[in-house]
Amino acid sequence: MNLILLFGGILIVSVLSCKITNKTGLPVLVGFILIGAFIGRKFDFLDVANAERICNYALLFIIFAGGFQTDFKRSKPVLTVSATLATVGVVLTAAAVAAFAYFVLNIGLYAAILLGAVMSPTDAASVFSVLSSKKLNLKNNLGQVLEMESGSNDPLAYMLTIVFLAIATGESVNVPLLLVMQILIGASIGFAAGMLGRRMINKLNLEIDGIYSVLICGIAMFIYGLTGLLHGNGFLAVYIGGIVLGSGKIVHKTFLSKTCGSVSMLMQIVLFIVLGILWIPSSFVSVLISGLLFAVFLIFIIRPSVVFLLMKPFGYKLKEISLVSWAGFRGASSIVFSTYLLAAKLAYAEYIFSVVFFVCLLSVILQGSFLAPLAKRLGLTDDSICE
């Protein structure tokens, strides 16, 4: 089949599916996953290694766009609580999930620890998509809390996954040194490249506006690639680089922000279609009971407990904590990280991938569908805010 025709048709159908999912109240991401699942049954052209690469590239643009579009002035008041959720929250979630998996699901220690690391972050792609597709404006900067948490917690979850995966596969690894290198190199390159990129954009004075879109995509790829080459955390680097670029004064900022939004949306489509291609629905049969137990524990016990523990000291009300707890979607990032286990060919990788996919799909459908009604019920929507 003509690949151009196939890919063009996939993109058109993906966009049209948004109409159906919006009418049914489902997040648009569900439609993309189902399209991917259908394609995967009809065409066998994607292996795990290539899927992992595509997902990483898509995720880097989504995270970069999230950083670039972060309204730093509005987000500054919630920077501390967001950072706390994105760091301490990730560690606490990983530990709680690992303990539940080991003692309740009765899986091996390494498998439980890796499941905890993989499932520890909330998902930037899902959060950004649901908030924008539902046109959900939240009071008290709660939208900024959710966006900054989900946009900045992937790097730490990625580091935990990489570290524990190295240990599980028998590699000799200096954990403290690896963590320090990941953080320092990623943060340094992200900040420096963001500052240089801002200066470059402002000094070029190009007559073709559209070329700036190409430039900013190139900057994002350069940051990720250079950071990976130096063994730093690429996701952390592109997020910081995006924030540095987006928070400063640059020419064509509004145009570039729209470009980032468009690229992010395209990457979300690509990401969830690829994940849908990897999904084997029949695999859910073997993990149905454990997956349901895990989902209930994660959504209704772990997430609310962690959020309450971390947000209450900042003076947030119970209804605000409840909304942030419910909006802790698990999604693409967790599934992408679980593909690392498949690529490493661990004995329990397929089981973990199936559990993660099941829980993430349930999370996006359940939590994403009821987020807007819950926010309105709690009186936390603000229709006076214009997009």
mmCIF file with all atom_site columns, N, CA and C in Angstrom, residues 233-296:
data_model
loop_
_atom_site.group_PDB
_atom_site.id
_atom_site.type_symbol
_atom_site.label_atom_id
_atom_site.label_alt_id
_atom_site.label_comp_id
_atom_site.label_asym_id
_atom_site.label_entity_id
_atom_site.label_seq_id
_atom_site.pdbx_PDB_ins_code
_atom_site.Cartn_x
_atom_site.Cartn_y
_atom_site.Cartn_z
_atom_site.occupancy
_atom_site.B_iso_or_equiv
_atom_site.pdbx_formal_charge
_atom_site.auth_seq_id
_atom_site.auth_comp_id
_atom_site.auth_asym_id
_atom_site.auth_atom_id
_atom_site.pdbx_PDB_model_num
ATOM 1   N N  . ASN A 1 233 ? 19.625 13.708  31.328 1.00 0.00 ? 233 ASN A N  1
ATOM 2   C CA . ASN A 1 233 ? 18.198 13.417  31.186 1.00 0.00 ? 233 ASN A CA 1
ATOM 3   C C  . ASN A 1 233 ? 17.601 14.321  30.113 1.00 0.00 ? 233 ASN A C  1
ATOM 4   N N  . GLY A 1 234 ? 17.308 13.741  28.954 1.00 0.00 ? 234 GLY A N  1
ATOM 5   C CA . GLY A 1 234 ? 16.811 14.521  27.830 1.00 0.00 ? 234 GLY A CA 1
ATOM 6   C C  . GLY A 1 234 ? 15.456 15.137  28.064 1.00 0.00 ? 234 GLY A C  1
ATOM 7   N N  . PHE A 1 235 ? 14.576 14.427  28.768 1.00 0.00 ? 235 PHE A N  1
ATOM 8   C CA . PHE A 1 235 ? 13.233 14.961  29.021 1.00 0.00 ? 235 PHE A CA 1
ATOM 9   C C  . PHE A 1 235 ? 13.295 16.168  29.960 1.00 0.00 ? 235 PHE A C  1
ATOM 10  N N  . LEU A 1 236 ? 14.163 16.090  30.971 1.00 0.00 ? 236 LEU A N  1
ATOM 11  C CA . LEU A 1 236 ? 14.344 17.230  31.866 1.00 0.00 ? 236 LEU A CA 1
ATOM 12  C C  . LEU A 1 236 ? 14.912 18.415  31.094 1.00 0.00 ? 236 LEU A C  1
ATOM 13  N N  . ALA A 1 237 ? 15.867 18.141  30.217 1.00 0.00 ? 237 ALA A N  1
ATOM 14  C CA . ALA A 1 237 ? 16.514 19.206  29.450 1.00 0.00 ? 237 ALA A CA 1
ATOM 15  C C  . ALA A 1 237 ? 15.532 19.929  28.538 1.00 0.00 ? 237 ALA A C  1
ATOM 16  N N  . VAL A 1 238 ? 14.698 19.188  27.815 1.00 0.00 ? 238 VAL A N  1
ATOM 17  C CA . VAL A 1 238 ? 13.780 19.856  26.885 1.00 0.00 ? 238 VAL A CA 1
ATOM 18  C C  . VAL A 1 238 ? 12.683 20.609  27.635 1.00 0.00 ? 238 VAL A C  1
ATOM 19  N N  . TYR A 1 239 ? 12.293 20.117  28.810 1.00 0.00 ? 239 TYR A N  1
ATOM 20  C CA . TYR A 1 239 ? 11.284 20.831  29.588 1.00 0.00 ? 239 TYR A CA 1
ATOM 21  C C  . TYR A 1 239 ? 11.837 22.156  30.088 1.00 0.00 ? 239 TYR A C  1
ATOM 22  N N  . ILE A 1 240 ? 13.048 22.131  30.655 1.00 0.00 ? 240 ILE A N  1
ATOM 23  C CA . ILE A 1 240 ? 13.672 23.367  31.132 1.00 0.00 ? 240 ILE A CA 1
ATOM 24  C C  . ILE A 1 240 ? 13.963 24.299  29.962 1.00 0.00 ? 240 ILE A C  1
ATOM 25  N N  . GLY A 1 241 ? 14.464 23.736  28.861 1.00 0.00 ? 241 GLY A N  1
ATOM 26  C CA . GLY A 1 241 ? 14.720 24.555  27.674 1.00 0.00 ? 241 GLY A CA 1
ATOM 27  C C  . GLY A 1 241 ? 13.462 25.223  27.167 1.00 0.00 ? 241 GLY A C  1
ATOM 28  N N  . GLY A 1 242 ? 12.363 24.489  27.166 1.00 0.00 ? 242 GLY A N  1
ATOM 29  C CA . GLY A 1 242 ? 11.086 25.056  26.740 1.00 0.00 ? 242 GLY A CA 1
ATOM 30  C C  . GLY A 1 242 ? 10.631 26.190  27.637 1.00 0.00 ? 242 GLY A C  1
ATOM 31  N N  . ILE A 1 243 ? 10.782 26.005  28.963 1.00 0.00 ? 243 ILE A N  1
ATOM 32  C CA . ILE A 1 243 ? 10.396 27.051  29.913 1.00 0.00 ? 243 ILE A CA 1
ATOM 33  C C  . ILE A 1 243 ? 11.246 28.302  29.728 1.00 0.00 ? 243 ILE A C  1
ATOM 34  N N  . VAL A 1 244 ? 12.571 28.115  29.570 1.00 0.00 ? 244 VAL A N  1
ATOM 35  C CA . VAL A 1 244 ? 13.478 29.252  29.401 1.00 0.00 ? 244 VAL A CA 1
ATOM 36  C C  . VAL A 1 244 ? 13.136 30.028  28.127 1.00 0.00 ? 244 VAL A C  1
ATOM 37  N N  . LEU A 1 245 ? 12.884 29.316  27.054 1.00 0.00 ? 245 LEU A N  1
ATOM 38  C CA . LEU A 1 245 ? 12.520 29.972  25.795 1.00 0.00 ? 245 LEU A CA 1
ATOM 39  C C  . LEU A 1 245 ? 11.175 30.689  25.904 1.00 0.00 ? 245 LEU A C  1
ATOM 40  N N  . GLY A 1 246 ? 10.201 29.990  26.464 1.00 0.00 ? 246 GLY A N  1
ATOM 41  C CA . GLY A 1 246 ? 8.849  30.534  26.499 1.00 0.00 ? 246 GLY A CA 1
ATOM 42  C C  . GLY A 1 246 ? 8.643  31.638  27.511 1.00 0.00 ? 246 GLY A C  1
ATOM 43  N N  . SER A 1 247 ? 9.471  31.663  28.562 1.00 0.00 ? 247 SER A N  1
ATOM 44  C CA . SER A 1 247 ? 9.274  32.663  29.608 1.00 0.00 ? 247 SER A CA 1
ATOM 45  C C  . SER A 1 247 ? 9.971  33.979  29.311 1.00 0.00 ? 247 SER A C  1
ATOM 46  N N  . GLY A 1 248 ? 10.848 33.999  28.297 1.00 0.00 ? 248 GLY A N  1
ATOM 47  C CA . GLY A 1 248 ? 11.566 35.226  27.961 1.00 0.00 ? 248 GLY A CA 1
ATOM 48  C C  . GLY A 1 248 ? 10.892 35.984  26.822 1.00 0.00 ? 248 GLY A C  1
ATOM 49  N N  . LYS A 1 249 ? 11.436 37.143  26.532 1.00 0.00 ? 249 LYS A N  1
ATOM 50  C CA . LYS A 1 249 ? 10.927 37.955  25.418 1.00 0.00 ? 249 LYS A CA 1
ATOM 51  C C  . LYS A 1 249 ? 11.587 37.498  24.124 1.00 0.00 ? 249 LYS A C  1
ATOM 52  N N  . ILE A 1 250 ? 10.789 36.936  23.234 1.00 0.00 ? 250 ILE A N  1
ATOM 53  C CA . ILE A 1 250 ? 11.301 36.521  21.933 1.00 0.00 ? 250 ILE A CA 1
ATOM 54  C C  . ILE A 1 250 ? 10.343 36.994  20.839 1.00 0.00 ? 250 ILE A C  1
ATOM 55  N N  . VAL A 1 251 ? 10.889 37.180  19.655 1.00 0.00 ? 251 VAL A N  1
ATOM 56  C CA . VAL A 1 251 ? 10.061 37.640  18.544 1.00 0.00 ? 251 VAL A CA 1
ATOM 57  C C  . VAL A 1 251 ? 9.106  36.524  18.114 1.00 0.00 ? 251 VAL A C  1
ATOM 58  N N  . HIS A 1 252 ? 7.952  36.914  17.622 1.00 0.00 ? 252 HIS A N  1
ATOM 59  C CA . HIS A 1 252 ? 6.935  35.967  17.123 1.00 0.00 ? 252 HIS A CA 1
ATOM 60  C C  . HIS A 1 252 ? 6.516  34.960  18.196 1.00 0.00 ? 252 HIS A C  1
ATOM 61  N N  . LYS A 1 253 ? 6.469  35.394  19.450 1.00 0.00 ? 253 LYS A N  1
ATOM 62  C CA . LYS A 1 253 ? 6.193  34.464  20.548 1.00 0.00 ? 253 LYS A CA 1
ATOM 63  C C  . LYS A 1 253 ? 4.814  33.824  20.424 1.00 0.00 ? 253 LYS A C  1
ATOM 64  N N  . THR A 1 254 ? 3.805  34.636  20.081 1.00 0.00 ? 254 THR A N  1
ATOM 65  C CA . THR A 1 254 ? 2.449  34.096  19.940 1.00 0.00 ? 254 THR A CA 1
ATOM 66  C C  . THR A 1 254 ? 2.393  33.061  18.832 1.00 0.00 ? 254 THR A C  1
ATOM 67  N N  . PHE A 1 255 ? 3.036  33.375  17.713 1.00 0.00 ? 255 PHE A N  1
ATOM 68  C CA . PHE A 1 255 ? 3.074  32.455  16.577 1.00 0.00 ? 255 PHE A CA 1
ATOM 69  C C  . PHE A 1 255 ? 3.786  31.155  16.958 1.00 0.00 ? 255 PHE A C  1
ATOM 70  N N  . LEU A 1 256 ? 4.914  31.289  17.675 1.00 0.00 ? 256 LEU A N  1
ATOM 71  C CA . LEU A 1 256 ? 5.684  30.109  18.064 1.00 0.00 ? 256 LEU A CA 1
ATOM 72  C C  . LEU A 1 256 ? 4.931  29.271  19.090 1.00 0.00 ? 256 LEU A C  1
ATOM 73  N N  . SER A 1 257 ? 4.171  29.928  19.967 1.00 0.00 ? 257 SER A N  1
ATOM 74  C CA . SER A 1 257 ? 3.370  29.195  20.937 1.00 0.00 ? 257 SER A CA 1
ATOM 75  C C  . SER A 1 257 ? 2.307  28.358  20.221 1.00 0.00 ? 257 SER A C  1
ATOM 76  N N  . LYS A 1 258 ? 1.686  28.934  19.190 1.00 0.00 ? 258 LYS A N  1
ATOM 77  C CA . LYS A 1 258 ? 0.695  28.186  18.411 1.00 0.00 ? 258 LYS A CA 1
ATOM 78  C C  . LYS A 1 258 ? 1.359  27.034  17.659 1.00 0.00 ? 258 LYS A C  1
ATOM 79  N N  . THR A 1 259 ? 2.577  27.288  17.171 1.00 0.00 ? 259 THR A N  1
ATOM 80  C CA . THR A 1 259 ? 3.321  26.228  16.494 1.00 0.00 ? 259 THR A CA 1
ATOM 81  C C  . THR A 1 259 ? 3.596  25.065  17.439 1.00 0.00 ? 259 THR A C  1
ATOM 82  N N  . CYS A 1 260 ? 4.037  25.400  18.656 1.00 0.00 ? 260 CYS A N  1
ATOM 83  C CA . CYS A 1 260 ? 4.303  24.355  19.653 1.00 0.00 ? 260 CYS A CA 1
ATOM 84  C C  . CYS A 1 260 ? 3.036  23.562  19.958 1.00 0.00 ? 260 CYS A C  1
ATOM 85  N N  . GLY A 1 261 ? 1.902  24.276  20.047 1.00 0.00 ? 261 GLY A N  1
ATOM 86  C CA . GLY A 1 261 ? 0.636  23.607  20.305 1.00 0.00 ? 261 GLY A CA 1
ATOM 87  C C  . GLY A 1 261 ? 0.272  22.643  19.191 1.00 0.00 ? 261 GLY A C  1
ATOM 88  N N  . SER A 1 262 ? 0.488  23.069  17.938 1.00 0.00 ? 262 SER A N  1
ATOM 89  C CA . SER A 1 262 ? 0.169  22.213  16.787 1.00 0.00 ? 262 SER A CA 1
ATOM 90  C C  . SER A 1 262 ? 1.083  20.998  16.726 1.00 0.00 ? 262 SER A C  1
ATOM 91  N N  . VAL A 1 263 ? 2.381  21.231  16.932 1.00 0.00 ? 263 VAL A N  1
ATOM 92  C CA . VAL A 1 263 ? 3.342  20.121  16.916 1.00 0.00 ? 263 VAL A CA 1
ATOM 93  C C  . VAL A 1 263 ? 3.040  19.141  18.048 1.00 0.00 ? 263 VAL A C  1
ATOM 94  N N  . SER A 1 264 ? 2.709  19.674  19.224 1.00 0.00 ? 264 SER A N  1
ATOM 95  C CA . SER A 1 264 ? 2.375  18.825  20.361 1.00 0.00 ? 264 SER A CA 1
ATOM 96  C C  . SER A 1 264 ? 1.157  17.963  20.050 1.00 0.00 ? 264 SER A C  1
ATOM 97  N N  . MET A 1 265 ? 0.140  18.560  19.423 1.00 0.00 ? 265 MET A N  1
ATOM 98  C CA . MET A 1 265 ? -1.061 17.796  19.084 1.00 0.00 ? 265 MET A CA 1
ATOM 99  C C  . MET A 1 265 ? -0.748 16.686  18.087 1.00 0.00 ? 265 MET A C  1
ATOM 100 N N  . LEU A 1 266 ? 0.081  16.998  17.089 1.00 0.00 ? 266 LEU A N  1
ATOM 101 C CA . LEU A 1 266 ? 0.477  15.982  16.109 1.00 0.00 ? 266 LEU A CA 1
ATOM 102 C C  . LEU A 1 266 ? 1.237  14.858  16.792 1.00 0.00 ? 266 LEU A C  1
ATOM 103 N N  . MET A 1 267 ? 2.137  15.215  17.709 1.00 0.00 ? 267 MET A N  1
ATOM 104 C CA . MET A 1 267 ? 2.923  14.208  18.406 1.00 0.00 ? 267 MET A CA 1
ATOM 105 C C  . MET A 1 267 ? 2.047  13.358  19.336 1.00 0.00 ? 267 MET A C  1
ATOM 106 N N  . GLN A 1 268 ? 1.016  13.962  19.921 1.00 0.00 ? 268 GLN A N  1
ATOM 107 C CA . GLN A 1 268 ? 0.087  13.186  20.745 1.00 0.00 ? 268 GLN A CA 1
ATOM 108 C C  . GLN A 1 268 ? -0.641 12.152  19.891 1.00 0.00 ? 268 GLN A C  1
ATOM 109 N N  . ILE A 1 269 ? -1.055 12.556  18.703 1.00 0.00 ? 269 ILE A N  1
ATOM 110 C CA . ILE A 1 269 ? -1.712 11.621  17.789 1.00 0.00 ? 269 ILE A CA 1
ATOM 111 C C  . ILE A 1 269 ? -0.772 10.471  17.449 1.00 0.00 ? 269 ILE A C  1
ATOM 112 N N  . VAL A 1 270 ? 0.460  10.824  17.059 1.00 0.00 ? 270 VAL A N  1
ATOM 113 C CA . VAL A 1 270 ? 1.455  9.806   16.699 1.00 0.00 ? 270 VAL A CA 1
ATOM 114 C C  . VAL A 1 270 ? 1.724  8.881   17.878 1.00 0.00 ? 270 VAL A C  1
ATOM 115 N N  . LEU A 1 271 ? 1.941  9.475   19.039 1.00 0.00 ? 271 LEU A N  1
ATOM 116 C CA . LEU A 1 271 ? 2.278  8.710   20.233 1.00 0.00 ? 271 LEU A CA 1
ATOM 117 C C  . LEU A 1 271 ? 1.205  7.686   20.584 1.00 0.00 ? 271 LEU A C  1
ATOM 118 N N  . PHE A 1 272 ? -0.043 8.131   20.652 1.00 0.00 ? 272 PHE A N  1
ATOM 119 C CA . PHE A 1 272 ? -1.103 7.226   21.083 1.00 0.00 ? 272 PHE A CA 1
ATOM 120 C C  . PHE A 1 272 ? -1.481 6.218   19.994 1.00 0.00 ? 272 PHE A C  1
ATOM 121 N N  . ILE A 1 273 ? -1.301 6.573   18.736 1.00 0.00 ? 273 ILE A N  1
ATOM 122 C CA . ILE A 1 273 ? -1.530 5.594   17.677 1.00 0.00 ? 273 ILE A CA 1
ATOM 123 C C  . ILE A 1 273 ? -0.472 4.495   17.745 1.00 0.00 ? 273 ILE A C  1
ATOM 124 N N  . VAL A 1 274 ? 0.790  4.885   17.944 1.00 0.00 ? 274 VAL A N  1
ATOM 125 C CA . VAL A 1 274 ? 1.864  3.891   18.062 1.00 0.00 ? 274 VAL A CA 1
ATOM 126 C C  . VAL A 1 274 ? 1.626  2.977   19.262 1.00 0.00 ? 274 VAL A C  1
ATOM 127 N N  . LEU A 1 275 ? 1.215  3.562   20.380 1.00 0.00 ? 275 LEU A N  1
ATOM 128 C CA . LEU A 1 275 ? 0.919  2.745   21.561 1.00 0.00 ? 275 LEU A CA 1
ATOM 129 C C  . LEU A 1 275 ? -0.270 1.818   21.294 1.00 0.00 ? 275 LEU A C  1
ATOM 130 N N  . GLY A 1 276 ? -1.251 2.325   20.546 1.00 0.00 ? 276 GLY A N  1
ATOM 131 C CA . GLY A 1 276 ? -2.384 1.486   20.171 1.00 0.00 ? 276 GLY A CA 1
ATOM 132 C C  . GLY A 1 276 ? -1.960 0.313   19.296 1.00 0.00 ? 276 GLY A C  1
ATOM 133 N N  . ILE A 1 277 ? -0.982 0.553   18.412 1.00 0.00 ? 277 ILE A N  1
ATOM 134 C CA . ILE A 1 277 ? -0.466 -0.519  17.553 1.00 0.00 ? 277 ILE A CA 1
ATOM 135 C C  . ILE A 1 277 ? 0.166  -1.625  18.397 1.00 0.00 ? 277 ILE A C  1
ATOM 136 N N  . LEU A 1 278 ? 0.859  -1.221  19.475 1.00 0.00 ? 278 LEU A N  1
ATOM 137 C CA . LEU A 1 278 ? 1.502  -2.207  20.345 1.00 0.00 ? 278 LEU A CA 1
ATOM 138 C C  . LEU A 1 278 ? 0.511  -2.974  21.216 1.00 0.00 ? 278 LEU A C  1
ATOM 139 N N  . TRP A 1 279 ? -0.665 -2.387  21.403 1.00 0.00 ? 279 TRP A N  1
ATOM 140 C CA . TRP A 1 279 ? -1.649 -2.966  22.311 1.00 0.00 ? 279 TRP A CA 1
ATOM 141 C C  . TRP A 1 279 ? -2.275 -4.239  21.740 1.00 0.00 ? 279 TRP A C  1
ATOM 142 N N  . ILE A 1 280 ? -2.281 -5.275  22.545 1.00 0.00 ? 280 ILE A N  1
ATOM 143 C CA . ILE A 1 280 ? -2.958 -6.526  22.191 1.00 0.00 ? 280 ILE A CA 1
ATOM 144 C C  . ILE A 1 280 ? -4.132 -6.699  23.154 1.00 0.00 ? 280 ILE A C  1
ATOM 145 N N  . PRO A 1 281 ? -5.363 -6.375  22.736 1.00 0.00 ? 281 PRO A N  1
ATOM 146 C CA . PRO A 1 281 ? -6.515 -6.411  23.649 1.00 0.00 ? 281 PRO A CA 1
ATOM 147 C C  . PRO A 1 281 ? -6.678 -7.727  24.393 1.00 0.00 ? 281 PRO A C  1
ATOM 148 N N  . SER A 1 282 ? -6.338 -8.839  23.730 1.00 0.00 ? 282 SER A N  1
ATOM 149 C CA . SER A 1 282 ? -6.509 -10.144 24.377 1.00 0.00 ? 282 SER A CA 1
ATOM 150 C C  . SER A 1 282 ? -5.612 -10.307 25.600 1.00 0.00 ? 282 SER A C  1
ATOM 151 N N  . SER A 1 283 ? -4.535 -9.505  25.664 1.00 0.00 ? 283 SER A N  1
ATOM 152 C CA . SER A 1 283 ? -3.624 -9.608  26.808 1.00 0.00 ? 283 SER A CA 1
ATOM 153 C C  . SER A 1 283 ? -4.280 -9.116  28.092 1.00 0.00 ? 283 SER A C  1
ATOM 154 N N  . PHE A 1 284 ? -5.355 -8.343  27.958 1.00 0.00 ? 284 PHE A N  1
ATOM 155 C CA . PHE A 1 284 ? -6.049 -7.833  29.135 1.00 0.00 ? 284 PHE A CA 1
ATOM 156 C C  . PHE A 1 284 ? -6.736 -8.945  29.931 1.00 0.00 ? 284 PHE A C  1
ATOM 157 N N  . VAL A 1 285 ? -7.049 -10.055 29.263 1.00 0.00 ? 285 VAL A N  1
ATOM 158 C CA . VAL A 1 285 ? -7.744 -11.151 29.932 1.00 0.00 ? 285 VAL A CA 1
ATOM 159 C C  . VAL A 1 285 ? -6.905 -11.686 31.094 1.00 0.00 ? 285 VAL A C  1
ATOM 160 N N  . SER A 1 286 ? -5.605 -11.833 30.870 1.00 0.00 ? 286 SER A N  1
ATOM 161 C CA . SER A 1 286 ? -4.722 -12.419 31.884 1.00 0.00 ? 286 SER A CA 1
ATOM 162 C C  . SER A 1 286 ? -4.415 -11.463 33.036 1.00 0.00 ? 286 SER A C  1
ATOM 163 N N  . VAL A 1 287 ? -4.642 -10.169 32.808 1.00 0.00 ? 287 VAL A N  1
ATOM 164 C CA . VAL A 1 287 ? -4.311 -9.191  33.860 1.00 0.00 ? 287 VAL A CA 1
ATOM 165 C C  . VAL A 1 287 ? -5.551 -8.463  34.365 1.00 0.00 ? 287 VAL A C  1
ATOM 166 N N  . LEU A 1 288 ? -6.734 -8.967  34.025 1.00 0.00 ? 288 LEU A N  1
ATOM 167 C CA . LEU A 1 288 ? -7.968 -8.252  34.340 1.00 0.00 ? 288 LEU A CA 1
ATOM 168 C C  . LEU A 1 288 ? -8.129 -8.016  35.845 1.00 0.00 ? 288 LEU A C  1
ATOM 169 N N  . ILE A 1 289 ? -8.002 -9.071  36.631 1.00 0.00 ? 289 ILE A N  1
ATOM 170 C CA . ILE A 1 289 ? -8.222 -8.945  38.082 1.00 0.00 ? 289 ILE A CA 1
ATOM 171 C C  . ILE A 1 289 ? -7.127 -8.105  38.734 1.00 0.00 ? 289 ILE A C  1
ATOM 172 N N  . SER A 1 290 ? -5.859 -8.455  38.442 1.00 0.00 ? 290 SER A N  1
ATOM 173 C CA . SER A 1 290 ? -4.748 -7.701  39.037 1.00 0.00 ? 290 SER A CA 1
ATOM 174 C C  . SER A 1 290 ? -4.753 -6.255  38.549 1.00 0.00 ? 290 SER A C  1
ATOM 175 N N  . GLY A 1 291 ? -5.127 -6.041  37.280 1.00 0.00 ? 291 GLY A N  1
ATOM 176 C CA . GLY A 1 291 ? -5.188 -4.695  36.735 1.00 0.00 ? 291 GLY A CA 1
ATOM 177 C C  . GLY A 1 291 ? -6.252 -3.847  37.407 1.00 0.00 ? 291 GLY A C  1
ATOM 178 N N  . LEU A 1 292 ? -7.425 -4.442  37.636 1.00 0.00 ? 292 LEU A N  1
ATOM 179 C CA . LEU A 1 292 ? -8.511 -3.720  38.307 1.00 0.00 ? 292 LEU A CA 1
ATOM 180 C C  . LEU A 1 292 ? -8.134 -3.378  39.755 1.00 0.00 ? 292 LEU A C  1
ATOM 181 N N  . LEU A 1 293 ? -7.558 -4.351  40.461 1.00 0.00 ? 293 LEU A N  1
ATOM 182 C CA . LEU A 1 293 ? -7.119 -4.102  41.836 1.00 0.00 ? 293 LEU A CA 1
ATOM 183 C C  . LEU A 1 293 ? -6.095 -2.970  41.875 1.00 0.00 ? 293 LEU A C  1
ATOM 184 N N  . PHE A 1 294 ? -5.146 -3.050  40.964 1.00 0.00 ? 294 PHE A N  1
ATOM 185 C CA . PHE A 1 294 ? -4.090 -2.044  40.897 1.00 0.00 ? 294 PHE A CA 1
ATOM 186 C C  . PHE A 1 294 ? -4.665 -0.665  40.574 1.00 0.00 ? 294 PHE A C  1
ATOM 187 N N  . ALA A 1 295 ? -5.576 -0.597  39.592 1.00 0.00 ? 295 ALA A N  1
ATOM 188 C CA . ALA A 1 295 ? -6.173 0.675   39.192 1.00 0.00 ? 295 ALA A CA 1
ATOM 189 C C  . ALA A 1 295 ? -6.945 1.312   40.345 1.00 0.00 ? 295 ALA A C  1
ATOM 190 N N  . VAL A 1 296 ? -7.744 0.499   41.046 1.00 0.00 ? 296 VAL A N  1
ATOM 191 C CA . VAL A 1 296 ? -8.524 1.009   42.184 1.00 0.00 ? 296 VAL A CA 1
ATOM 192 C C  . VAL A 1 296 ? -7.596 1.537   43.271 1.00 0.00 ? 296 VAL A C  1
#
